[in-house]
Amino acid sequence: MAKHHNSFIGILSVFAFAFMIVVLARELTALALPWTIAIFAGLLGYVLADFVSGFVHFLGDTFGSERTFLIGKTFIYPFREHHTDQLAITRHNFFVTNKNNCLVSLPAMLLMHMYLFTYAQTSFAFAFIFATLFFLVLSIFATNQIHKWAHMKKPPRFVRLLQKMHLILNPKHHAVHHAAPHTKYFCITTGWLNPIIEKLYLFKGMRKVFKKM
């Protein structure tokens, strides 16, 4: 069984993410997008994060194992662990909970800073893409924490309010995923897309296609 600990790379990735989000926030402010556009970009980024969380969760639950080279212990094991021990994630500290999302977001954040911001300064389309990606990576960062709250017996009061308003993943909604055989409702940021994905047969269809390959 894999052990969770505060690795140097994990802690460094969280601080690097915090540094880069400040840099990108300053650049986003410099773009001076109309507030209506910024709000729309924020909502779009939040919804996209829900989809990304579901897709990654689907992959982690469906393919490979805890022994898969390179990604088994780091990325697959955490998804499989909470099927057998739903409270395991609640025992993880801040760094263990959030380090993986920070680590995978950093390359995209660097590309945003080094290349996309240059184009965003002269193009409204690229500025909108920059804003959407900013809120996407910010929402992806929040996803594991939101997932942790959904498993806590007594999350903070403000978290319970957000859950009741369905602005973040609701425990009752997430319980659908934890019913065996754990093959639906993979999205764990808000869960908004889960019913839509089920109706579209998206992940189930992908599973069948991959199994035939």
Short mmCIF file of C-alpha atoms in Angstrom, two decimals:
data_model
loop_
_atom_site.label_atom_id
_atom_site.label_comp_id
_atom_site.label_asym_id
_atom_site.label_seq_id
_atom_site.Cartn_x
_atom_site.Cartn_y
_atom_site.Cartn_z
CA MET A 1 0.00 0.00 0.00
CA ALA A 2 1.35 3.44 -0.96
CA LYS A 3 2.14 5.88 1.79
CA HIS A 4 1.23 9.56 1.63
CA HIS A 5 3.89 11.99 2.73
CA ASN A 6 5.03 15.54 2.14
CA SER A 7 7.69 15.00 -0.50
CA PHE A 8 10.01 17.88 -1.31
CA ILE A 9 8.70 17.98 -4.89
CA GLY A 10 5.11 17.99 -3.61
CA ILE A 11 5.66 20.91 -1.25
CA LEU A 12 7.68 22.77 -3.88
CA SER A 13 4.92 22.29 -6.47
CA VAL A 14 2.34 23.89 -4.15
CA PHE A 15 4.53 26.94 -3.54
CA ALA A 16 5.43 27.14 -7.24
CA PHE A 17 1.73 27.05 -8.10
CA ALA A 18 1.02 29.83 -5.60
CA PHE A 19 3.79 31.96 -7.11
CA MET A 20 2.62 31.38 -10.67
CA ILE A 21 -1.04 32.08 -9.87
CA VAL A 22 -0.02 35.49 -8.51
CA VAL A 23 2.01 36.17 -11.66
CA LEU A 24 -0.87 35.14 -13.91
CA ALA A 25 -3.40 37.12 -11.84
CA ARG A 26 -1.33 40.27 -12.36
CA GLU A 27 -1.18 39.58 -16.09
CA LEU A 28 -4.92 38.93 -16.23
CA THR A 29 -5.53 42.25 -14.47
CA ALA A 30 -3.27 43.99 -16.98
CA LEU A 31 -5.44 42.71 -19.83
CA ALA A 32 -8.32 44.80 -18.41
CA LEU A 33 -11.11 42.59 -19.74
CA PRO A 34 -14.68 43.86 -19.19
CA TRP A 35 -16.03 42.39 -15.96
CA THR A 36 -18.85 40.62 -17.80
CA ILE A 37 -16.33 38.84 -20.01
CA ALA A 38 -14.16 37.98 -17.00
CA ILE A 39 -17.16 36.48 -15.19
CA PHE A 40 -18.09 34.42 -18.25
CA ALA A 41 -14.48 33.22 -18.58
CA GLY A 42 -14.50 32.31 -14.88
CA LEU A 43 -17.70 30.29 -15.22
CA LEU A 44 -16.41 28.56 -18.35
CA GLY A 45 -13.12 27.72 -16.64
CA TYR A 46 -15.01 26.33 -13.64
CA VAL A 47 -17.19 24.12 -15.85
CA LEU A 48 -14.16 22.93 -17.82
CA ALA A 49 -12.45 22.02 -14.56
CA ASP A 50 -15.43 19.84 -13.68
CA PHE A 51 -15.01 18.01 -16.99
CA VAL A 52 -11.23 17.68 -16.60
CA SER A 53 -11.68 16.32 -13.07
CA GLY A 54 -14.15 13.76 -14.39
CA PHE A 55 -11.98 12.70 -17.31
CA VAL A 56 -8.87 12.28 -15.14
CA HIS A 57 -10.91 10.48 -12.48
CA PHE A 58 -12.35 8.19 -15.17
CA LEU A 59 -8.86 7.36 -16.44
CA GLY A 60 -7.55 6.76 -12.92
CA ASP A 61 -10.42 4.45 -12.04
CA THR A 62 -10.48 2.57 -15.34
CA PHE A 63 -6.94 1.99 -16.60
CA GLY A 64 -3.69 0.77 -15.10
CA SER A 65 -3.09 -0.08 -11.47
CA GLU A 66 -1.22 1.13 -8.41
CA ARG A 67 1.84 -0.62 -9.88
CA THR A 68 1.70 1.19 -13.25
CA PHE A 69 5.09 2.70 -14.05
CA LEU A 70 5.60 6.34 -13.02
CA ILE A 71 1.93 7.25 -12.49
CA GLY A 72 0.66 4.28 -10.46
CA LYS A 73 1.50 5.37 -6.92
CA THR A 74 1.24 9.09 -7.61
CA PHE A 75 -1.96 9.41 -9.66
CA ILE A 76 -3.84 6.11 -9.88
CA TYR A 77 -3.55 4.98 -6.26
CA PRO A 78 -5.29 8.05 -4.73
CA PHE A 79 -8.39 7.42 -6.87
CA ARG A 80 -8.53 3.70 -6.07
CA GLU A 81 -7.79 4.25 -2.37
CA HIS A 82 -10.93 6.22 -1.62
CA HIS A 83 -13.18 3.49 -3.02
CA THR A 84 -12.15 1.16 -0.22
CA ASP A 85 -11.60 3.86 2.41
CA GLN A 86 -13.75 6.90 1.73
CA LEU A 87 -12.33 8.76 4.72
CA ALA A 88 -8.72 8.30 3.64
CA ILE A 89 -8.69 11.59 1.76
CA THR A 90 -9.91 13.42 4.86
CA ARG A 91 -6.73 12.39 6.68
CA HIS A 92 -4.48 13.97 4.07
CA ASN A 93 -2.95 17.34 4.96
CA PHE A 94 -3.06 20.37 2.66
CA PHE A 95 0.11 19.48 0.73
CA VAL A 96 -0.76 15.83 0.19
CA THR A 97 -4.28 16.78 -0.89
CA ASN A 98 -3.25 19.41 -3.42
CA LYS A 99 0.29 18.66 -4.62
CA ASN A 100 -0.65 16.51 -7.64
CA ASN A 101 -3.01 19.10 -9.11
CA CYS A 102 -0.39 21.80 -8.62
CA LEU A 103 2.28 19.70 -10.27
CA VAL A 104 0.28 18.89 -13.40
CA SER A 105 -0.90 22.52 -13.76
CA LEU A 106 2.56 24.11 -13.69
CA PRO A 107 3.58 23.37 -17.32
CA ALA A 108 0.37 24.95 -18.63
CA MET A 109 0.85 27.96 -16.35
CA LEU A 110 4.39 28.47 -17.59
CA LEU A 111 3.20 28.35 -21.21
CA MET A 112 0.50 30.89 -20.39
CA HIS A 113 3.09 33.23 -18.89
CA MET A 114 5.82 32.80 -21.52
CA TYR A 115 3.73 32.71 -24.69
CA LEU A 116 -0.03 33.17 -24.38
CA PHE A 117 0.15 36.45 -22.45
CA THR A 118 2.12 38.04 -25.30
CA TYR A 119 -0.67 37.31 -27.77
CA ALA A 120 -3.39 38.14 -25.23
CA GLN A 121 -2.16 41.73 -25.00
CA THR A 122 -3.08 42.40 -28.63
CA SER A 123 -5.93 39.96 -29.28
CA PHE A 124 -9.30 39.84 -27.54
CA ALA A 125 -9.71 36.15 -28.45
CA PHE A 126 -6.38 35.23 -26.87
CA ALA A 127 -7.16 37.43 -23.86
CA PHE A 128 -10.40 35.51 -23.36
CA ILE A 129 -8.55 32.19 -23.70
CA PHE A 130 -5.97 33.41 -21.17
CA ALA A 131 -8.70 34.34 -18.70
CA THR A 132 -10.52 31.02 -19.18
CA LEU A 133 -7.33 29.03 -18.65
CA PHE A 134 -6.50 31.09 -15.57
CA PHE A 135 -9.81 30.17 -13.95
CA LEU A 136 -9.45 26.61 -15.20
CA VAL A 137 -6.12 26.02 -13.43
CA LEU A 138 -7.41 27.81 -10.34
CA SER A 139 -10.46 25.54 -10.29
CA ILE A 140 -8.33 22.44 -10.89
CA PHE A 141 -6.26 23.45 -7.88
CA ALA A 142 -9.42 23.62 -5.79
CA THR A 143 -10.80 20.29 -7.02
CA ASN A 144 -9.01 17.92 -4.65
CA GLN A 145 -9.82 20.15 -1.70
CA ILE A 146 -13.48 20.20 -2.77
CA HIS A 147 -13.36 16.42 -3.13
CA LYS A 148 -11.89 16.13 0.36
CA TRP A 149 -14.67 18.30 1.80
CA ALA A 150 -17.27 16.06 0.12
CA HIS A 151 -15.90 13.13 2.14
CA MET A 152 -15.60 14.93 5.47
CA LYS A 153 -18.20 14.14 8.12
CA LYS A 154 -18.19 17.74 9.35
CA PRO A 155 -16.71 20.18 6.83
CA PRO A 156 -16.51 23.90 7.73
CA ARG A 157 -19.84 25.74 7.85
CA PHE A 158 -19.16 27.88 4.77
CA VAL A 159 -18.29 24.70 2.85
CA ARG A 160 -21.58 23.08 3.85
CA LEU A 161 -23.39 26.16 2.56
CA LEU A 162 -21.59 25.96 -0.81
CA GLN A 163 -22.41 22.25 -0.99
CA LYS A 164 -26.10 22.88 -0.27
CA MET A 165 -26.13 25.53 -3.00
CA HIS A 166 -24.46 23.00 -5.34
CA LEU A 167 -21.69 25.47 -6.09
CA ILE A 168 -19.15 22.78 -5.18
CA LEU A 169 -19.39 18.99 -5.10
CA ASN A 170 -22.26 17.85 -2.91
CA PRO A 171 -21.68 14.72 -0.73
CA LYS A 172 -25.06 13.22 -1.67
CA HIS A 173 -24.34 13.77 -5.35
CA HIS A 174 -20.85 12.28 -5.01
CA ALA A 175 -22.27 9.23 -3.22
CA VAL A 176 -23.62 8.09 -6.60
CA HIS A 177 -20.04 7.49 -7.73
CA HIS A 178 -19.27 5.46 -4.63
CA ALA A 179 -22.00 2.94 -5.29
CA ALA A 180 -20.38 -0.19 -6.78
CA PRO A 181 -19.04 -0.64 -9.41
CA HIS A 182 -17.92 3.04 -9.34
CA THR A 183 -18.51 3.57 -13.06
CA LYS A 184 -20.40 6.88 -13.17
CA TYR A 185 -20.45 10.43 -11.79
CA PHE A 186 -16.69 10.91 -12.05
CA CYS A 187 -16.71 14.74 -12.07
CA ILE A 188 -15.63 16.05 -8.67
CA THR A 189 -15.31 19.84 -8.89
CA THR A 190 -19.01 20.71 -8.98
CA GLY A 191 -20.57 17.54 -10.36
CA TRP A 192 -22.70 19.67 -12.68
CA LEU A 193 -21.62 17.72 -15.76
CA ASN A 194 -22.21 14.24 -14.35
CA PRO A 195 -25.88 13.88 -15.42
CA ILE A 196 -25.06 15.28 -18.88
CA ILE A 197 -22.11 12.91 -19.35
CA GLU A 198 -24.28 9.97 -18.30
CA LYS A 199 -27.01 10.93 -20.79
CA LEU A 200 -24.43 11.31 -23.55
CA TYR A 201 -22.96 7.91 -22.62
CA LEU A 202 -19.54 9.59 -22.91
CA PHE A 203 -17.30 7.77 -20.44
CA LYS A 204 -19.15 4.46 -20.79
CA GLY A 205 -18.72 4.70 -24.55
CA MET A 206 -15.04 5.51 -24.19
CA ARG A 207 -14.58 2.50 -21.90
CA LYS A 208 -16.11 0.19 -24.49
CA VAL A 209 -13.97 1.65 -27.27
CA PHE A 210 -10.75 1.30 -25.28
CA LYS A 211 -11.56 -2.29 -24.30
CA LYS A 212 -11.94 -3.19 -28.00
CA MET A 213 -8.60 -1.65 -28.93
#
